Coordinates of C-alpha atoms in Angstrom, one line a residue:
X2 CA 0.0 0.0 0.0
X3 CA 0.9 3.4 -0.6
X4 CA 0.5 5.7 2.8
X5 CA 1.0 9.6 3.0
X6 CA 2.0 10.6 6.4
X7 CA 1.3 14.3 6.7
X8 CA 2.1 16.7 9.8
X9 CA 0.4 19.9 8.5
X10 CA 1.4 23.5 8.2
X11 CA 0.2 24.6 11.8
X12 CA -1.1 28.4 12.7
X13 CA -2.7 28.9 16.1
X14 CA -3.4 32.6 15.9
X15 CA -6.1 33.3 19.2
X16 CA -5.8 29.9 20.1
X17 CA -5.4 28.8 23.6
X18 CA -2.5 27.0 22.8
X19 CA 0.6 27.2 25.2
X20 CA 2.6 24.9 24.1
X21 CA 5.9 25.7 22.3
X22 CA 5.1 27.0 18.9
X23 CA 8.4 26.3 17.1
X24 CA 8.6 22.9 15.0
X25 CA 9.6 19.5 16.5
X26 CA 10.1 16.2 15.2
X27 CA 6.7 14.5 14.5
X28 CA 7.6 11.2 16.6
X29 CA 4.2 9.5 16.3
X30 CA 4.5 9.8 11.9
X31 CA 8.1 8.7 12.4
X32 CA 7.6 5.6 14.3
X33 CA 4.8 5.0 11.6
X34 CA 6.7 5.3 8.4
X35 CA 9.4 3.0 10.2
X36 CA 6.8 0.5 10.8
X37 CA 5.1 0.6 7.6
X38 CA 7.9 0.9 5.4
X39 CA 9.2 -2.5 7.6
X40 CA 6.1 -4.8 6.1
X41 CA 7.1 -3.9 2.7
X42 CA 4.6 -0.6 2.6
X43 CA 5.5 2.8 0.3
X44 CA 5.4 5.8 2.5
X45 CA 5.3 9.8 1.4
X46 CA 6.2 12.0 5.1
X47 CA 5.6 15.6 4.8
X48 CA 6.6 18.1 7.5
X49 CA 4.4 21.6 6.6
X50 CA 6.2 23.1 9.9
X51 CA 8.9 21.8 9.7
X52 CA 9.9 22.9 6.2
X53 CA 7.5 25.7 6.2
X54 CA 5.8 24.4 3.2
X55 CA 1.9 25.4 3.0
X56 CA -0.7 23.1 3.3
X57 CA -2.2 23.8 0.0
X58 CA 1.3 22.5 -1.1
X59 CA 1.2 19.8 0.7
X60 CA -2.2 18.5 -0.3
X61 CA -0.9 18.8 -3.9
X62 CA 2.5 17.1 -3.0
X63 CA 0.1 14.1 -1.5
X64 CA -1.9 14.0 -4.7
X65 CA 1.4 13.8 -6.9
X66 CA 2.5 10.5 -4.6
X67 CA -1.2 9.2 -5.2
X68 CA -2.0 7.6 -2.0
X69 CA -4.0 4.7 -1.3
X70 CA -4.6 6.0 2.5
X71 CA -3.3 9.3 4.1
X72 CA -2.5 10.4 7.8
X73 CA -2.9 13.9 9.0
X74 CA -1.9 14.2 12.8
X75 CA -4.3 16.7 14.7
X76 CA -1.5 17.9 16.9
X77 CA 2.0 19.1 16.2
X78 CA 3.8 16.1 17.6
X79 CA 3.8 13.4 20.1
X80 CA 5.4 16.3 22.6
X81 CA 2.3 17.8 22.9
X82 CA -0.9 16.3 22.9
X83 CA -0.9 16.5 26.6
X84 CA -1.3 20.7 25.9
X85 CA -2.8 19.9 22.3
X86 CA -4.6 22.9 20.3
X87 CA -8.4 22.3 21.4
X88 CA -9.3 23.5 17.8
X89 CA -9.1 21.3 14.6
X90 CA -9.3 24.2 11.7
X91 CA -5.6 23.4 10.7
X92 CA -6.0 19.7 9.7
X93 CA -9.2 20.2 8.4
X94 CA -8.5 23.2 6.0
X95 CA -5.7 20.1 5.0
X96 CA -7.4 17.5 4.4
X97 CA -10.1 19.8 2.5
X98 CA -7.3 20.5 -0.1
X99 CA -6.6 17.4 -0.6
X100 CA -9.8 16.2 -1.2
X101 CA -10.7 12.9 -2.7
X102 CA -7.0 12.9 -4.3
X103 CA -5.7 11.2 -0.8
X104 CA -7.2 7.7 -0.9
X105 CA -8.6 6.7 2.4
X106 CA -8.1 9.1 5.1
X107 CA -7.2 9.0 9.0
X108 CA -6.8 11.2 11.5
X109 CA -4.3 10.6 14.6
X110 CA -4.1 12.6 17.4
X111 CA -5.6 13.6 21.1
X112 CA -8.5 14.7 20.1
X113 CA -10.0 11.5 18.3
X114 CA -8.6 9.4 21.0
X115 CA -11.2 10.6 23.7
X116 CA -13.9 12.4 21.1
X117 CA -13.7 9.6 18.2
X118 CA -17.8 10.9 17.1
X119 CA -16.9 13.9 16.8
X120 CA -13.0 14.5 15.5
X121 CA -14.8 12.2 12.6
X122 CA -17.6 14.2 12.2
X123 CA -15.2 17.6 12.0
X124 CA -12.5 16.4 9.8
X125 CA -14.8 14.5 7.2
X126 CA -12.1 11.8 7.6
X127 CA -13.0 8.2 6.8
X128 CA -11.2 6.8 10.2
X129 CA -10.0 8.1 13.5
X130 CA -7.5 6.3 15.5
X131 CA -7.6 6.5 19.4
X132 CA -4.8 6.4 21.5
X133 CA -1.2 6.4 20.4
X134 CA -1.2 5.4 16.5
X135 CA 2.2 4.4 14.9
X136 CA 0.4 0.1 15.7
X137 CA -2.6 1.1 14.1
X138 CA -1.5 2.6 11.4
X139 CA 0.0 -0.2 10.2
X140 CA -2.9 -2.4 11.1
X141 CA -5.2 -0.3 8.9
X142 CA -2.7 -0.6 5.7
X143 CA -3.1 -4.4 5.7
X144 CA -7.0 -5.0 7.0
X145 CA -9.1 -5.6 3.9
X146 CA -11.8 -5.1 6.9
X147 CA -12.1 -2.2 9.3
X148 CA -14.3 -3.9 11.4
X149 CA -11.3 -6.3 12.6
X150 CA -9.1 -3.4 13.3
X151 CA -8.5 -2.4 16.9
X152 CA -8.9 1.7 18.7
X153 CA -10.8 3.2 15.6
X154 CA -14.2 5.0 14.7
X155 CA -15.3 4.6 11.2
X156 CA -18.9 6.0 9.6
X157 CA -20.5 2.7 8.3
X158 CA -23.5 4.2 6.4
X159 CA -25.2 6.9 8.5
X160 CA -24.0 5.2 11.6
X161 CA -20.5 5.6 13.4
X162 CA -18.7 2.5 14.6
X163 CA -16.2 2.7 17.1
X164 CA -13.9 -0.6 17.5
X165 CA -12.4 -0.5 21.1
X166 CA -10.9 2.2 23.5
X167 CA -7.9 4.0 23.7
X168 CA -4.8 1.8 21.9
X169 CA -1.2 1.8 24.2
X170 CA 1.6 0.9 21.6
X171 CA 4.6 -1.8 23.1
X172 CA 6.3 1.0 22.7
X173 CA 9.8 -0.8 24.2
X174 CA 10.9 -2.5 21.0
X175 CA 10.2 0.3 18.7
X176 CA 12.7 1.3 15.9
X177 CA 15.6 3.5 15.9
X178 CA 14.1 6.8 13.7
X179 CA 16.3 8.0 11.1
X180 CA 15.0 11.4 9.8
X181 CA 16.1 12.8 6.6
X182 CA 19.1 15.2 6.8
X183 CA 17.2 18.5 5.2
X184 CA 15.0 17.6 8.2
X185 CA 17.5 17.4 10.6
X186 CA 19.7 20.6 8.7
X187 CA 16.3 22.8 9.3
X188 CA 15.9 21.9 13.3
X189 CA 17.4 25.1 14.7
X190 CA 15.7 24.9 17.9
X191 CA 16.8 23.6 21.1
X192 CA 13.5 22.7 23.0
X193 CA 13.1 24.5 26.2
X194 CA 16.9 25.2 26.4
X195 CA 17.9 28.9 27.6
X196 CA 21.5 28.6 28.6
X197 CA 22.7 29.6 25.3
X198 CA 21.9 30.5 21.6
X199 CA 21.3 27.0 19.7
X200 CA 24.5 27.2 17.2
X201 CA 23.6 23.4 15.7
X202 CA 20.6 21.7 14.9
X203 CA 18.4 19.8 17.8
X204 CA 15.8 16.8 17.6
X205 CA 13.3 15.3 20.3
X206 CA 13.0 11.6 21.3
X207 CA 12.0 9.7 23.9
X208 CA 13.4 6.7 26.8
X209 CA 9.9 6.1 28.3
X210 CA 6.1 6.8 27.4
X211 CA 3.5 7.4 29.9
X212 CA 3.7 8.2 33.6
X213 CA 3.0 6.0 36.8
X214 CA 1.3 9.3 38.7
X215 CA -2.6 10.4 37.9
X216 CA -2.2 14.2 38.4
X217 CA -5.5 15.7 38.1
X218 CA -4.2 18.2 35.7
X219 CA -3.0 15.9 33.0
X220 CA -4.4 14.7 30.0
X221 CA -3.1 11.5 29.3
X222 CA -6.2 9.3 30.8
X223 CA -6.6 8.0 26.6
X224 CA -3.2 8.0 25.5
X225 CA 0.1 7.8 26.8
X226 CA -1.0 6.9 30.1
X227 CA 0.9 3.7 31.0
X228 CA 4.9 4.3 32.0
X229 CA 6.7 2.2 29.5
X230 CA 10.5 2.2 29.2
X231 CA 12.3 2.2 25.5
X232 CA 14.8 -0.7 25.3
X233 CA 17.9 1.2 25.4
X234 CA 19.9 -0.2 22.3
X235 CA 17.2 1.7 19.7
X236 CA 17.3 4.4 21.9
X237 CA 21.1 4.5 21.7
X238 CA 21.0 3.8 17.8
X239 CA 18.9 6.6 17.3
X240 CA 21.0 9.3 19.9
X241 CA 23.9 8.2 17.8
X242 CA 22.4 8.6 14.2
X243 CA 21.2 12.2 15.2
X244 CA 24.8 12.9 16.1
X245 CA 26.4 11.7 12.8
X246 CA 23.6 14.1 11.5
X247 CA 25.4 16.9 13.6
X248 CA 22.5 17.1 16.2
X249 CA 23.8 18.8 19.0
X250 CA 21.0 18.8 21.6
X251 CA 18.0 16.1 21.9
X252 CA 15.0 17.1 23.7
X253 CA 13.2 13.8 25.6
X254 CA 9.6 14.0 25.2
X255 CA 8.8 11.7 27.9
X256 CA 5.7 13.0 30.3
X257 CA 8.2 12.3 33.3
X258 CA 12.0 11.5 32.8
X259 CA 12.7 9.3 35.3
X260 CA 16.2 8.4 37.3
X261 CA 17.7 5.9 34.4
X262 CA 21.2 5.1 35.7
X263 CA 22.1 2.8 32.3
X264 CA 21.4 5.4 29.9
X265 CA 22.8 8.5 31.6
X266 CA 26.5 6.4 31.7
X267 CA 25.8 5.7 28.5
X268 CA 25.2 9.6 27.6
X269 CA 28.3 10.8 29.8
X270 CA 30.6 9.7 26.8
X271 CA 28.6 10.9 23.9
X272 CA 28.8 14.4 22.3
X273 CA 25.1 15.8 23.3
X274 CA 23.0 17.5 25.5
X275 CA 20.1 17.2 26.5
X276 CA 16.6 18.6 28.3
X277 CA 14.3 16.3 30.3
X278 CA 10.8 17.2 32.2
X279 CA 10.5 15.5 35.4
X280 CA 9.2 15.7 39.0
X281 CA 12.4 16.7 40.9
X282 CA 11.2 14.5 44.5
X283 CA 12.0 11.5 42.6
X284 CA 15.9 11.9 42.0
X285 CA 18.6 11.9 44.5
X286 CA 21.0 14.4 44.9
X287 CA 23.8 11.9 43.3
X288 CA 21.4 10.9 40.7
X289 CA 20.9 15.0 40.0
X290 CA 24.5 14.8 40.0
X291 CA 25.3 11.9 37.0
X292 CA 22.4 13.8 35.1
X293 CA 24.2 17.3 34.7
X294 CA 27.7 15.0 34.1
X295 CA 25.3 13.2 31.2
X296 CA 24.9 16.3 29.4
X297 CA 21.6 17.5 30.9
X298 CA 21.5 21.4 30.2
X299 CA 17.4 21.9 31.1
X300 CA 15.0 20.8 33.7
X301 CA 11.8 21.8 34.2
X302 CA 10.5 19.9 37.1
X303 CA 6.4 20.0 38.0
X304 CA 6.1 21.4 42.0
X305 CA 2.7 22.9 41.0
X306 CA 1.4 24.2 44.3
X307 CA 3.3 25.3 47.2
X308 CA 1.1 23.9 50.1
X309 CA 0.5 20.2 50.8
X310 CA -3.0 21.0 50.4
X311 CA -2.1 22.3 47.0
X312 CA -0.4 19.6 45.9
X313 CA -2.5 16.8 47.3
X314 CA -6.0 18.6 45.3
X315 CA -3.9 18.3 42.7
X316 CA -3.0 14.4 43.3
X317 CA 0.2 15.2 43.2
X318 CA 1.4 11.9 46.0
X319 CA 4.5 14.6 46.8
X320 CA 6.1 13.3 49.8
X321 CA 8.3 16.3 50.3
X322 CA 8.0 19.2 51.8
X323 CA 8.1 22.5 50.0
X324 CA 11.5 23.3 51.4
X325 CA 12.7 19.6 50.8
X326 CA 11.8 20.8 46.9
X327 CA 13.5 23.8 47.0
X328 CA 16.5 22.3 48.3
X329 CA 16.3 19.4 45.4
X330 CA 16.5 22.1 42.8
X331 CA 18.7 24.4 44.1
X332 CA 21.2 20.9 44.1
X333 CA 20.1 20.4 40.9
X334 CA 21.0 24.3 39.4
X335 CA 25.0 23.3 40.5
X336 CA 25.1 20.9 37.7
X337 CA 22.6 21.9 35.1
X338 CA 22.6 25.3 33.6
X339 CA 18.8 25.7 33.7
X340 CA 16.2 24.7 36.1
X341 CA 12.5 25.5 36.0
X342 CA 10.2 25.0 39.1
X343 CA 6.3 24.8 37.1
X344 CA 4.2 26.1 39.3
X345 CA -0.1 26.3 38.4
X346 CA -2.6 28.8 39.9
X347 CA -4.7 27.3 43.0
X348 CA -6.8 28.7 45.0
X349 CA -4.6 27.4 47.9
X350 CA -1.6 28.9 47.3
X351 CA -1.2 32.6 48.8
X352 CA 0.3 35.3 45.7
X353 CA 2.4 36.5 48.5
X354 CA 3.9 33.0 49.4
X355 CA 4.4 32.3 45.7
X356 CA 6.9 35.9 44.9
X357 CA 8.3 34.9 48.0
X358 CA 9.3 31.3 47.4
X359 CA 10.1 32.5 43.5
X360 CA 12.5 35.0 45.1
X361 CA 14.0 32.3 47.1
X362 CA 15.1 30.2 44.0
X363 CA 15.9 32.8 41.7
X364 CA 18.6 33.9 44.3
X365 CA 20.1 30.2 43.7
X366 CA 19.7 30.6 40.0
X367 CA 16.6 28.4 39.7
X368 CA 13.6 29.9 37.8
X369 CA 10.1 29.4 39.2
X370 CA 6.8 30.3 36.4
X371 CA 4.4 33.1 37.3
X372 CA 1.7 30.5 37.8
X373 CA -0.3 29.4 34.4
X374 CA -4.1 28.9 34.5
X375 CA -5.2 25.1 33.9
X376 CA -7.1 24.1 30.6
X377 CA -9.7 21.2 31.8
X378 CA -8.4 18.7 29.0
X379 CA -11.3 16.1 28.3
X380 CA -8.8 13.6 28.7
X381 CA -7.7 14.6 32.2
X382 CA -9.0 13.8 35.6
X383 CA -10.1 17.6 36.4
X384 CA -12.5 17.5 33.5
X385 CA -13.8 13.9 34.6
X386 CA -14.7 15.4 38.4
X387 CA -16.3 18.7 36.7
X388 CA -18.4 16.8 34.0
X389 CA -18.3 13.4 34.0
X390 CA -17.1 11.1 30.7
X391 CA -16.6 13.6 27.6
X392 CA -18.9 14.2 25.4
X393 CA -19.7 15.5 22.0
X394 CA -19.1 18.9 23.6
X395 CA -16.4 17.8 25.4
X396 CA -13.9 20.1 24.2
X397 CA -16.6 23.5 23.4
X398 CA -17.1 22.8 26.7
X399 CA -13.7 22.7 28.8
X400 CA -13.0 26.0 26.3
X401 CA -15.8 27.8 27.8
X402 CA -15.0 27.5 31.2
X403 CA -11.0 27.9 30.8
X404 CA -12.1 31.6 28.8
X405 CA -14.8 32.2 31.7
X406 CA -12.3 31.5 34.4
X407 CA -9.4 33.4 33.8
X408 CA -8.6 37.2 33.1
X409 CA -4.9 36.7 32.4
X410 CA -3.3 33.9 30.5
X411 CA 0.4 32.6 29.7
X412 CA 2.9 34.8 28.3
X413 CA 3.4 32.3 25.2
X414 CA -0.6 33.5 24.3
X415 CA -0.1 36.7 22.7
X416 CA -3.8 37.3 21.7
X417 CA -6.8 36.9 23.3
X418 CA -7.8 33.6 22.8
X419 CA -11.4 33.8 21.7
X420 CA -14.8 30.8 21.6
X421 CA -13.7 27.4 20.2
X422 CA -16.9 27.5 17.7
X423 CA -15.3 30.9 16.2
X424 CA -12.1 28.8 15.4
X425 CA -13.7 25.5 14.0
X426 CA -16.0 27.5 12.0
X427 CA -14.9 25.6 8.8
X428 CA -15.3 22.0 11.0
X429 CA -18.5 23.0 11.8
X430 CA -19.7 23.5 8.2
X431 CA -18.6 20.4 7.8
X432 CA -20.8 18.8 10.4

């Protein structure tokens, strides 16, 4: 079969969105070409933000390659569709262009893996997968039947059939990625990094997928929920490709880098650096230690509230104290040129207590966030307690009430962010 896998050209003008808007690597469409091209399968990947190509461009370079199925991702990358875009304009106004000229289409992504009904209903795409997508991408390239295949929602004449929950990939035995060199040539930016200007390209990957902690705040409850750990000979293949490629600084995309005492020896002898996220109560000052010896140049470690009521509304299961934290990243700063407290606005946590305690780190050279507002993702616990199992609203509602909430958002929004209906107003025609 012939599969286009597409990341499209993304634009999230008074969107919501906080997460970085420079491009990454799209991991999920990488693991998915490597798998399908594996089992003997042809595969076109485009990169609209990555190579800045537009998406009318793209929907003609997927018709050149004539396609007998094509993938368009609903988020940038696999980095973040625990912060994804709540709106679905972009990939729609995609797959529009391309029309009938892409064979059968599919969308990946957060959104159809807790809303299946109605990301299919939105995109006018053929099939949604749900939960993490690189297995079931491959599965629907060889099923003669989509009926027999696994995590999907399909229309089946005016009804909607959806074939099982959320899928969780192995995920441990997955291929070393290999990305093309313009690819790699293009990557100028360094993923949270702020120690110094990015003079060579950088890349994101990841050691481990999922996390063992339920936070209430994070939306992983239908996809990259379960904490798997990456066999560490791919995950060394792959460091050392990107190297020979002349990548000077990998990202890990993991929702929590944990204390991994094989590959940080293995990283202490290798030209790279590196930026993890993390909860810093897990690691030991001599673990903190190997890590800035490995090349780590960037933390950003989750405290979240200040108070143990704080963090235990939050479900955070912190067993430190607040100065136990702020002593565990003040030991990390001596080793690692940057380290970022996240902290999130609560109710329980006093303004006054917060500039103080951020005044206390940045005297140590740790940074501490002005704290961010919380989006109710429909595939996080917060939105589960407020409203019970998402619905077709799901996400027009959690938009309402994150826009109703809050008079001041992140300094990565630079406009207002304004109603979720206003920016799906091409989906909704669709409807």
């Amino acid at each position: 079969m012939r599969v286009a896998l597409v990341n499209p050209c993304w634009d999230f003008g008074q969107s919501i969105y906080f997460g970085c808007r420079s491009p990454h690597l799209p991991l999920e469409l990488g693991y998915a070409k490597a798998l399908l091209e594996a089992n003997g399968h042809a595969v076109l990947m485009l990169d609209g933000h990555l190579c800045e190509t537009p998406n009318l461009d793209l929907a003609e370079a997927v018709a050149a390659f004539a396609p007998d199925m094509t993938v368009v991702t609903t988020a940038p990358t696999y980095l973040f569709w625990r912060c994804a875009q709540p709106e679905l304009r972009v990939p729609r106004a995609l797959l529009a262009a391309i029309g009938s000229r892409g064979g059968r289409t599919v969308a990946v992504g957060p959104h159809g893996s807790v809303t299946p009904e109605t990301t299919l209903r939105k995109l006018g795409v053929d099939v949604v997968v749900r939960g993490e997508c690189e297995e079931i991408v491959l599965r629907l390239a060889e099923a003669t039947d989509l009926q027999t295949v696994p995590s999907i929602a399909f229309a089946h004449g005016a009804e909607i059939r959806v074939t099982g929950g959320p899928h969780a990939s192995e995920f441990t035995n997955l291929p070393a990625l290999r990305w093309p060199d313009d690819w790699v040539a293009r990557h100028r930016h360094h993923h949270h990094r702020f120690d110094r200007t990015p003079d060579r390209p950088g890349a994101e990957i990841e050691a481990s997928r999922g996390c063992p902690y339920h936070c209430s705040f994070c939306a992983k409850i239908d996809f990259r929920d379960k904490y798997r750990k990456r066999d560490l000979q791919p995950l060394l293949a792959e460091i050392d490709g990107l190297i020979e490629q002349g990548v000077a600084y990998v990202y890990f995309i993991d929702e929590i880098f944990l204390p991994n005492k094989p590959l940080l020896d293995a990283l202490v002898v290798r030209p790279i650096e590196f930026g993890i996220q993390t909860r810093i109560d897990l690691w030991k000052p001599e673990m903190l230690d190997l890590l800035g010896a490995a090349g780590c140049v960037s933390i950003e470690a989750g405290v979240e509230s200040l108070t143990v009521e704080g963090r235990a509304t939050l479900d955070k299961q912190c067993r430190m104290t607040t100065d136990d934290l702020a002593d565990r990243l003040i030991h990390a700063r001596r080793s690692v040129p940057f380290v970022q407290a996240n902290l999130i606005e609560t109710a329980m946590d006093d303004p006054a207590l917060v500039t103080a305690w951020r005044e206390q780190l940045r005297q140590h050279g740790v940074w501490a966030n002005d704290p961010v507002p919380l989006y109710p993702y429909p595939s996080s616990p917060d939105y589960r307690k407020l409203w019970g199992m998402p619905d077709a609203r799901a996400w027009e509602r959690a938009h309402e009430h994150y826009l109703a909430q809050f008079e001041a958002f992140s300094d990565i929004q630079e406009e207002r962010p304004v109603p979720l209906p206003d920016l799906e107003i091409f989906c909704c025609s669709a409807c």
